[in-house]
Short mmCIF file of C-alpha atoms in Angstrom, two decimals:
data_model
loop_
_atom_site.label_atom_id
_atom_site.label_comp_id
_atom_site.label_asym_id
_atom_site.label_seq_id
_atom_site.Cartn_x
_atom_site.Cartn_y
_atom_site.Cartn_z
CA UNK A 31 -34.24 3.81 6.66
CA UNK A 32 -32.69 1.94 3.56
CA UNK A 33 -32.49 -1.26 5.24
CA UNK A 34 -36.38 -0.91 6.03
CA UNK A 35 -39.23 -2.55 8.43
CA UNK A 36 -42.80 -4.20 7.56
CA UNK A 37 -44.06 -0.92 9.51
CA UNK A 38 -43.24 1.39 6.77
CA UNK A 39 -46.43 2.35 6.30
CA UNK A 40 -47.27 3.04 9.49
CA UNK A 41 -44.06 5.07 10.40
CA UNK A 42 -45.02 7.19 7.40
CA UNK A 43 -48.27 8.12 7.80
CA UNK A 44 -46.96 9.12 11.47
CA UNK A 45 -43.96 10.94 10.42
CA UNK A 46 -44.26 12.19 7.15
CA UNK A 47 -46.12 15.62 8.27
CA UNK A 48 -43.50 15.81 10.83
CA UNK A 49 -40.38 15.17 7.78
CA UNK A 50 -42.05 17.43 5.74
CA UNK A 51 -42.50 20.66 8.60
CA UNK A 52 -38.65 20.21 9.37
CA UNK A 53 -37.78 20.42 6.27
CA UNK A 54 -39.94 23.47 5.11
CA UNK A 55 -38.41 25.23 8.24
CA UNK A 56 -35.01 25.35 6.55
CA UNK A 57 -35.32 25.57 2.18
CA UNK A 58 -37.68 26.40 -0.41
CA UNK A 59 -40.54 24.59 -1.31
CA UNK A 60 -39.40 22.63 -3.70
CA UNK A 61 -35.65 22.17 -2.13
CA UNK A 62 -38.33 20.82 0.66
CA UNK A 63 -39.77 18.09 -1.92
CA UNK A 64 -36.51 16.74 -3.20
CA UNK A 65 -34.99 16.45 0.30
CA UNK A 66 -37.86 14.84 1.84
CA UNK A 67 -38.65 12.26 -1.50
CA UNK A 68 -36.04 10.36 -0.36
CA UNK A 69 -37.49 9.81 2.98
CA UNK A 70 -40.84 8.94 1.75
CA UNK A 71 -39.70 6.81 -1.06
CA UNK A 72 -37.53 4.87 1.35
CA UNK A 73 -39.78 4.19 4.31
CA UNK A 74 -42.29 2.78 1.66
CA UNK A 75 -39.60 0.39 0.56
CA UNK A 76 -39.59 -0.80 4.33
CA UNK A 77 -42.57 -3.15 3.01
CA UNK A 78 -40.34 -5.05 0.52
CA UNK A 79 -39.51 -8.52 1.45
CA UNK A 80 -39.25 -7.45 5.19
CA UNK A 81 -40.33 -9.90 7.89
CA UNK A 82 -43.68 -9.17 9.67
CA UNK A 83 -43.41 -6.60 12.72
CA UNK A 84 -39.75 -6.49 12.55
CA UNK A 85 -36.63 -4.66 11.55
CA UNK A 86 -34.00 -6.37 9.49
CA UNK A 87 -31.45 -3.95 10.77
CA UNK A 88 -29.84 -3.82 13.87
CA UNK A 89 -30.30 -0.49 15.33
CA UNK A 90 -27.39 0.92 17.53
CA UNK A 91 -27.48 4.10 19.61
CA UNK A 92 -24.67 7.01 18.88
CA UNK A 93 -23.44 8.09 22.21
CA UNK A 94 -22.20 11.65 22.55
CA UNK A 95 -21.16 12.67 25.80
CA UNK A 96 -21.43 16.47 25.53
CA UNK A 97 -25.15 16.62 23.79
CA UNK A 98 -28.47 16.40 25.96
CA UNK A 99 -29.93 13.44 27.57
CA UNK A 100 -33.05 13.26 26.47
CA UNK A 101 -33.82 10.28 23.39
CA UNK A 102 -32.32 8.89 20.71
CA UNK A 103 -31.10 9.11 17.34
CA UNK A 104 -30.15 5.64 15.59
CA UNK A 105 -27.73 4.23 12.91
CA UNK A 106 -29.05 1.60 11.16
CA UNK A 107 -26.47 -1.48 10.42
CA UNK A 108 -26.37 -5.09 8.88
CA UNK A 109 -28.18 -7.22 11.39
CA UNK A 110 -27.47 -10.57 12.09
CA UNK A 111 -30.47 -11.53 14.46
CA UNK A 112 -33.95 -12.18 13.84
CA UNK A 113 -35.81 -8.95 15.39
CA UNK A 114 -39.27 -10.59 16.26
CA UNK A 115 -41.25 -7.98 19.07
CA UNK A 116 -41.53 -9.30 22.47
CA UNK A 117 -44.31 -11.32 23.00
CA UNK A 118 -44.73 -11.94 26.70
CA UNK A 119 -46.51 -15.38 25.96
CA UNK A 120 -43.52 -16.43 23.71
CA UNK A 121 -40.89 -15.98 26.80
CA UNK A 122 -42.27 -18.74 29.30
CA UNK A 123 -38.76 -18.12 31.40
CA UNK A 124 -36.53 -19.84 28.39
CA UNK A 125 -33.24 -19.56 27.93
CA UNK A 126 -33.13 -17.24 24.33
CA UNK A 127 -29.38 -16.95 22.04
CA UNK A 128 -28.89 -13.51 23.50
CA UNK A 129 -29.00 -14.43 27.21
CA UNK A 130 -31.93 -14.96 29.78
CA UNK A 131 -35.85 -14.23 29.14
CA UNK A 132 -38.23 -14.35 32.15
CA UNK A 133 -41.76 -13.91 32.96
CA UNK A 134 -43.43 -11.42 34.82
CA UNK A 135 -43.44 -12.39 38.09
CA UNK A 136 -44.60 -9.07 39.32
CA UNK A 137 -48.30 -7.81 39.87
CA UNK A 138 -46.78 -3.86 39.62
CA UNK A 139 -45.69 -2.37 36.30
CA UNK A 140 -42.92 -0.38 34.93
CA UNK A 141 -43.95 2.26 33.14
CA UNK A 142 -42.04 5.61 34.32
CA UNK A 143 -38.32 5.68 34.75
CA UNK A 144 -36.91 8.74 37.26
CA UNK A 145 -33.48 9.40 35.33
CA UNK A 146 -31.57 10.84 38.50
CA UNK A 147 -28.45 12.46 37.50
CA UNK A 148 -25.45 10.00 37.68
CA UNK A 149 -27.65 6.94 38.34
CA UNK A 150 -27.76 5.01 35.57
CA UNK A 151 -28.00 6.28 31.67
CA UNK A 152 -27.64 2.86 30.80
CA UNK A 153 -30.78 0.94 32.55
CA UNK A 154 -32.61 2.74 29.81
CA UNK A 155 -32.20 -0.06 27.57
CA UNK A 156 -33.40 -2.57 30.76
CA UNK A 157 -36.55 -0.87 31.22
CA UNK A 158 -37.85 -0.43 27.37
CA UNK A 159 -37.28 -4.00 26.78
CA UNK A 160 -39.91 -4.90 28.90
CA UNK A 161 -43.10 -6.96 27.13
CA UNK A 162 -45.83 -5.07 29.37
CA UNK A 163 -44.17 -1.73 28.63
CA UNK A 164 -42.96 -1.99 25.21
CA UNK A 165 -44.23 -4.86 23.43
CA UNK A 166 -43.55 -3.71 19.71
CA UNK A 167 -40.22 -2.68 20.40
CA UNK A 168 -37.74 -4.67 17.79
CA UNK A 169 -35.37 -6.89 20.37
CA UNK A 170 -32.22 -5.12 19.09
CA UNK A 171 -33.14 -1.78 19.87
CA UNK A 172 -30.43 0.40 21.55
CA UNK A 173 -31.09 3.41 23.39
CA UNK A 174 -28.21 6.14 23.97
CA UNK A 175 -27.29 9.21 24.95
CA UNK A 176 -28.26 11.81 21.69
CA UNK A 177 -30.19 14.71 21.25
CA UNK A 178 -33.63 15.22 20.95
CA UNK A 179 -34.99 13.16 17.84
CA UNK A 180 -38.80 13.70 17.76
CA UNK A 181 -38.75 10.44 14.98
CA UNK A 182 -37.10 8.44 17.67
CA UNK A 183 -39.89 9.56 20.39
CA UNK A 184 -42.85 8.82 17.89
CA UNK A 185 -41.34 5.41 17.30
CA UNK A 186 -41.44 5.00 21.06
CA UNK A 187 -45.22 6.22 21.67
CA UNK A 188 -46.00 3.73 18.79
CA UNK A 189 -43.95 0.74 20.43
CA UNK A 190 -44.77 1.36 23.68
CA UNK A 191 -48.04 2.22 24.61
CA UNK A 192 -47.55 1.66 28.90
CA UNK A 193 -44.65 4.50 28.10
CA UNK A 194 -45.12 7.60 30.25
CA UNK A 195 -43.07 10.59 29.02
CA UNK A 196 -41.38 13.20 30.63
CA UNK A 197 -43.58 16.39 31.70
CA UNK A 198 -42.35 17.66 28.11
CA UNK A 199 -42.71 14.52 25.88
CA UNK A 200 -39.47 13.46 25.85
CA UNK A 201 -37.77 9.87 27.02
CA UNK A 202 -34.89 10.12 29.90
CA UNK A 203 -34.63 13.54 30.76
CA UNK A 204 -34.05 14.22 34.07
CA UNK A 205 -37.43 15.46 35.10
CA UNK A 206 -38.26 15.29 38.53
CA UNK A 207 -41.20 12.63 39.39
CA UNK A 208 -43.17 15.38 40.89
CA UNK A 209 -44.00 16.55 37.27
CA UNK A 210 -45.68 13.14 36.04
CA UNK A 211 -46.30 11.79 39.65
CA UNK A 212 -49.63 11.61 39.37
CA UNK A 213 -49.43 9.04 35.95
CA UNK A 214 -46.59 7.63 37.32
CA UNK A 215 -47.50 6.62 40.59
CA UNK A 216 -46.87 3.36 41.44
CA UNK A 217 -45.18 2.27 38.09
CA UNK A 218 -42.15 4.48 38.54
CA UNK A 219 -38.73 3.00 38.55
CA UNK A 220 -35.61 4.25 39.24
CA UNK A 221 -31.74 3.67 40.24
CA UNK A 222 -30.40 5.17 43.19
CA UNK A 223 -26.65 5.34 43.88
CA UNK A 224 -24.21 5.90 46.91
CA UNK A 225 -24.26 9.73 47.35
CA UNK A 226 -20.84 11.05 47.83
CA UNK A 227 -19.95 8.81 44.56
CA UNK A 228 -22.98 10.48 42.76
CA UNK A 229 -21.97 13.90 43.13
CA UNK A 230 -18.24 13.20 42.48
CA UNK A 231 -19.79 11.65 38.88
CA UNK A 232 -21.91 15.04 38.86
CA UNK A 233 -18.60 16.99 39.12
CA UNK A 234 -16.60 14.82 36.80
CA UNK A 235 -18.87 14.99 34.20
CA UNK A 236 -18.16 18.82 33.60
CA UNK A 237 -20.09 20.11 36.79
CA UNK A 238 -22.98 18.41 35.85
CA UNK A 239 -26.11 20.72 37.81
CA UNK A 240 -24.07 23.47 38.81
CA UNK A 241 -25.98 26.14 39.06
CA UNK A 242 -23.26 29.19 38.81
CA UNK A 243 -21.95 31.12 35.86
CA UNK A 244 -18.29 30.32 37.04
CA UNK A 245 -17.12 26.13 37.90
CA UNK A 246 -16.75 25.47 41.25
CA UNK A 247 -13.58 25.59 43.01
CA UNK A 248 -13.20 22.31 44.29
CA UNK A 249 -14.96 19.18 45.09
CA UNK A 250 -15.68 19.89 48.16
CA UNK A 251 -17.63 23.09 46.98
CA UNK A 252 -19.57 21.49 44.39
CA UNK A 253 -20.78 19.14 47.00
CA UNK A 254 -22.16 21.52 49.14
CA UNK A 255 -24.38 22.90 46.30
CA UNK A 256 -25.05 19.54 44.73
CA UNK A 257 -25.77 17.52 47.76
CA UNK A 258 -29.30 15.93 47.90
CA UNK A 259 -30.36 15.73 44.45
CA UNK A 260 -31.60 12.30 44.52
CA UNK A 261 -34.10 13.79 47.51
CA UNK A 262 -35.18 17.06 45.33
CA UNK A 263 -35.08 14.25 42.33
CA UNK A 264 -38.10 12.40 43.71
CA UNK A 265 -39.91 14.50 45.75
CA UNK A 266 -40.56 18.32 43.15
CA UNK A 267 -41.58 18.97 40.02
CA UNK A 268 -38.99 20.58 38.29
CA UNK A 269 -38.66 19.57 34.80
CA UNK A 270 -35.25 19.11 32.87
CA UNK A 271 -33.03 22.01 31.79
CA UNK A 272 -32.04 20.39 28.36
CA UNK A 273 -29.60 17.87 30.18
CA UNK A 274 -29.84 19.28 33.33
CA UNK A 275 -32.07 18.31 36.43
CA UNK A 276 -33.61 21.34 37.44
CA UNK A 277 -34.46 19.72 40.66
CA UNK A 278 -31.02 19.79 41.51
CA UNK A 279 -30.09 23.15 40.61
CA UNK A 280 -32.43 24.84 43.38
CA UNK A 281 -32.45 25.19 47.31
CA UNK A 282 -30.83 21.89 49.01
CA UNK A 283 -33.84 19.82 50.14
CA UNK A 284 -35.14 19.83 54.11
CA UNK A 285 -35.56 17.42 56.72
CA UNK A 286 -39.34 16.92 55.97
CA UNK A 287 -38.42 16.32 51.76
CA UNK A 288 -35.90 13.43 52.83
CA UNK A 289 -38.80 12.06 54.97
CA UNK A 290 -40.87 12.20 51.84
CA UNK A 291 -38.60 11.11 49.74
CA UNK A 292 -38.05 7.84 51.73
CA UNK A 293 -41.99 7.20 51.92
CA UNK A 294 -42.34 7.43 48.11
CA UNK A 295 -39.67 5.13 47.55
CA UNK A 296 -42.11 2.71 48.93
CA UNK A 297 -45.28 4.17 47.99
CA UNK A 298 -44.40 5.53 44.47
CA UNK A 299 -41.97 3.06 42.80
CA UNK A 300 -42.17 -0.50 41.50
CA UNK A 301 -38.76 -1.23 41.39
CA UNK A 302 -35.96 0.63 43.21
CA UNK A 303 -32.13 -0.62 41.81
CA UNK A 304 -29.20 0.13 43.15
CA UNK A 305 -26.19 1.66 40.61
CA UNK A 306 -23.65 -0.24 42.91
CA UNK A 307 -25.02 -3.50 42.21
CA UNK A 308 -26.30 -2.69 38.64
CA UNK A 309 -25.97 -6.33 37.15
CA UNK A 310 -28.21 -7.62 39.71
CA UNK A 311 -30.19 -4.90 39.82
CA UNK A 312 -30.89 -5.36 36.03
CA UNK A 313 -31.58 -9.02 36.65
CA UNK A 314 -33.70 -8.53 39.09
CA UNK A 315 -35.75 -5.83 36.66
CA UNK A 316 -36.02 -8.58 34.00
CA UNK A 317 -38.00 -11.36 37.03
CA UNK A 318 -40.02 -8.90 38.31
CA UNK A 319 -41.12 -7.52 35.27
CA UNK A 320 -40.50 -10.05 32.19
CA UNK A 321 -38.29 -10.25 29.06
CA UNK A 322 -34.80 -11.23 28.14
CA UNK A 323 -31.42 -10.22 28.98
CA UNK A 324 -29.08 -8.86 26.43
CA UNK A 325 -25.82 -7.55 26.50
CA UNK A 326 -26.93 -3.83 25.71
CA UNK A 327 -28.58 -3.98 29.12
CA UNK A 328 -25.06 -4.36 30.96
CA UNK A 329 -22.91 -1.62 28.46
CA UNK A 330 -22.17 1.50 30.13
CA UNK A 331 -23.50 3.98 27.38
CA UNK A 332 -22.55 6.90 29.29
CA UNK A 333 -19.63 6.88 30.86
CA UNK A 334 -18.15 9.99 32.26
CA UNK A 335 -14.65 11.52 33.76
CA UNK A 336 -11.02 10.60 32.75
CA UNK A 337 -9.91 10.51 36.76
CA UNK A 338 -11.45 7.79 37.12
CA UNK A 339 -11.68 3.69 36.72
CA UNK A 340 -14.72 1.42 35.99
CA UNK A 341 -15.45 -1.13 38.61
CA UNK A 342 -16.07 -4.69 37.80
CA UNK A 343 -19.13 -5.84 36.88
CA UNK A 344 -20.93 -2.77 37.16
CA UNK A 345 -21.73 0.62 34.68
CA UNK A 346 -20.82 2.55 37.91
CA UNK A 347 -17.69 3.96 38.66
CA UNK A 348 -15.48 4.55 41.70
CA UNK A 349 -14.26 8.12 42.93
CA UNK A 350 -11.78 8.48 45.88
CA UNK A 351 -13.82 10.59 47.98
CA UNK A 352 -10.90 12.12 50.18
CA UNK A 353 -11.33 15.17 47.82
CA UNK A 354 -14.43 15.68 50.18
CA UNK A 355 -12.88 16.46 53.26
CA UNK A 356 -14.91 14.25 54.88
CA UNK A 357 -18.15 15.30 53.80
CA UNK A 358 -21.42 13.42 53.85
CA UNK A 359 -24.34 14.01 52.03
CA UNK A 360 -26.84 13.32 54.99
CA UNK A 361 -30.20 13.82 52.88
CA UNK A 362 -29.16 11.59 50.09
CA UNK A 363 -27.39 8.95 52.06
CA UNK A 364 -30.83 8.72 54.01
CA UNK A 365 -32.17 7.89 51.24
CA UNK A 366 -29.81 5.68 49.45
CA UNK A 367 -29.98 3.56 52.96
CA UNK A 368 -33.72 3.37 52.22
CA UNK A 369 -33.43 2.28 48.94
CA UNK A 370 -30.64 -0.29 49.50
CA UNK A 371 -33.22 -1.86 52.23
CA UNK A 372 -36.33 -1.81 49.32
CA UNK A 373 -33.40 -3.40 47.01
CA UNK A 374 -32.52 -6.48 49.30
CA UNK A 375 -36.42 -6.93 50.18
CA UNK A 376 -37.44 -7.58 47.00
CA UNK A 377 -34.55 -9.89 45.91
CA UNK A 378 -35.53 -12.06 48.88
CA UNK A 379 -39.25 -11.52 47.71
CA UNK A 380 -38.15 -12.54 43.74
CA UNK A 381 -35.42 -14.95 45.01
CA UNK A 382 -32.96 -13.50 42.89
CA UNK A 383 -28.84 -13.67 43.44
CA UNK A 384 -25.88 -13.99 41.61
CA UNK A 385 -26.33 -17.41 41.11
CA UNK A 386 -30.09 -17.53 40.02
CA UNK A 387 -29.35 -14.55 37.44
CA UNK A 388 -26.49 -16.88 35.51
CA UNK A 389 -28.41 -16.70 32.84
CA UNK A 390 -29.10 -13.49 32.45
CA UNK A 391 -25.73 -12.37 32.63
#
């Protein structure tokens, strides 16, 4: 907060009962006044010779691998860029110092993201800096992995007022779309990824979903338990277990789910990406939807496993799956097929490529 914003006012009106409650939960009543004074004192100073609707500090996102996905928590540092909110009419497809900014080009919005386990921590920062979604959000916003920071999700509600939430409130859990569907239907947005690599992440990544007390064996063993959670990801409505998807944590999903599950891709989403052609996918968020390209939106904020190495040009990374035995994840690779197809549609629709998307990179 000591750097400050020309919002202070606002943000303290919003947060101050909020400051004041978490700090009366823990000390005395007047322990609670000289803790908290600070905070007040400094978010009024975010008026003083701050530009208009801005931040003059850059804000980057503390990544913690072993806390909860859910928001953020921010450090605040020197800044070097001007933070001015993205204005959709100011982007007219010009080339801006940080990279690419496009129009919208699409009639849909993007107003939901489905966090599938594995899929993509890092398109976060794609889909809030989108001008029909977010158009107060200060361009050097970062969003990482961190634990629940209920200042960070009123700062979001304020910025973005397309934003839907998770069942509970909360930004990038991994709630199932079933929860919000109703809200979010037809202005969800997700990233899907090959399936065998997904649940070879799921395992590297400490057994991520595993339901059982004790770790699983092997590979091949987790796989059997974990397979399909992209399915059971968009078609129930289990909400998150702290960083868990609850969704994938329950009965592996039937023949007549992955048949749903391929129907709402279509029916459901706005934008489908693929993890294994993230760049591009990213690119092709920023045409359909508007905004510029910045490095934060390529960064891998949550990379996960040791046994492992990144592959080029892409947050995704690359798992020898001979530890399978030759196992396939049928439901999921149906659906992963599915989405690849809805992927390559629309970049013929958009007439995006690897050449058009220079810029953006």
């Amino acid at each position: 907060l000591k750097f400050g914003s020309s919002c202070g006012n606002k943000v303290l009106k919003n947060n101050l009962p909020l400051w004041l409650a978490m700090c009366r939960a823990f000390v005395s009543p007047l322990a609670s006044l000289v803790m908290c004074l600070p905070l007040i004192l400094s978010t009024k100073l975010m008026d003083h010779d701050c530009a208009p609707h801005g931040f003059e500090s850059e804000l980057v996102g503390v990544e913690e691998e072993t806390v909860p996905v859910g928001v953020v928590s921010l450090m605040y540092a020197d800044a070097m860029i001007s933070d001015a909110p993205q204005d959709p009419d100011a982007l007219g497809g010009e080339i801006d110092s940080t990279g690419g900014a496009f129009p919208a080009l699409a009639s849909t919005k993007a107003r939901y993201w489905l966090h599938i386990t594995k899929c993509g921590t890092s398109f976060a920062n794609a889909f809030l800096h989108t001008p029909s979604t977010c158009p107060d959000l200060p361009m050097n916003f970062t969003w990482s992995v961190d634990g629940d920071n209920p200042f960070t999700v009123n700062v979001l509600m304020e910025c973005c007022p397309e934003l839907i939430l998770s069942a509970l409130g909360h930004f990038g859990p991994h709630d199932a779309l079933g929860s919000v569907s109703e809200k979010a239907r037809g202005s969800a947005v997700t990233m899907l990824r090959d399936a065998e690599q997904r649940i070879l992440s799921s395992f590297q990544d400490n057994y991520h979903d595993w339901p059982g007390i004790s770790p699983p064996r092997s590979e091949l063993e987790f796989a059997e338990m974990n397979a399909g959670c992209q399915v059971r990801m968009v078609v129930r409505s289990d909400a998150a277990r702290g960083d868990f998807a609850g969704a994938c944590m329950q009965d592996l999903p039937t023949e007549a789910e992955v048949a749903l599950a391929r129907t709402s891709l279509r029916r459901d989403f706005s934008f489908v990406g693929v993890l294994e052609e993230y760049d591009l996918s990213v690119c092709l968020f920023r045409v359909m939807f508007g905004g510029p390209c910045s490095p934060i939106m390529f960064g891998n904020v949550h990379q996960a496993g040791v046994t492992s190495f990144t592959s080029e040009n892409t947050s995704a990374t690359v798992y020898d799956t001979e530890v399978l035995h030759g196992f396939v994840d049928h439901a999921d690779r149906a659906l992963y097929d599915e989405g690849v197809q809805i992927f390559y549609e629309m970049l013929l629709q958009y007439n995006v490529s690897d050449e058009t998307c220079q810029s953006c990179y």
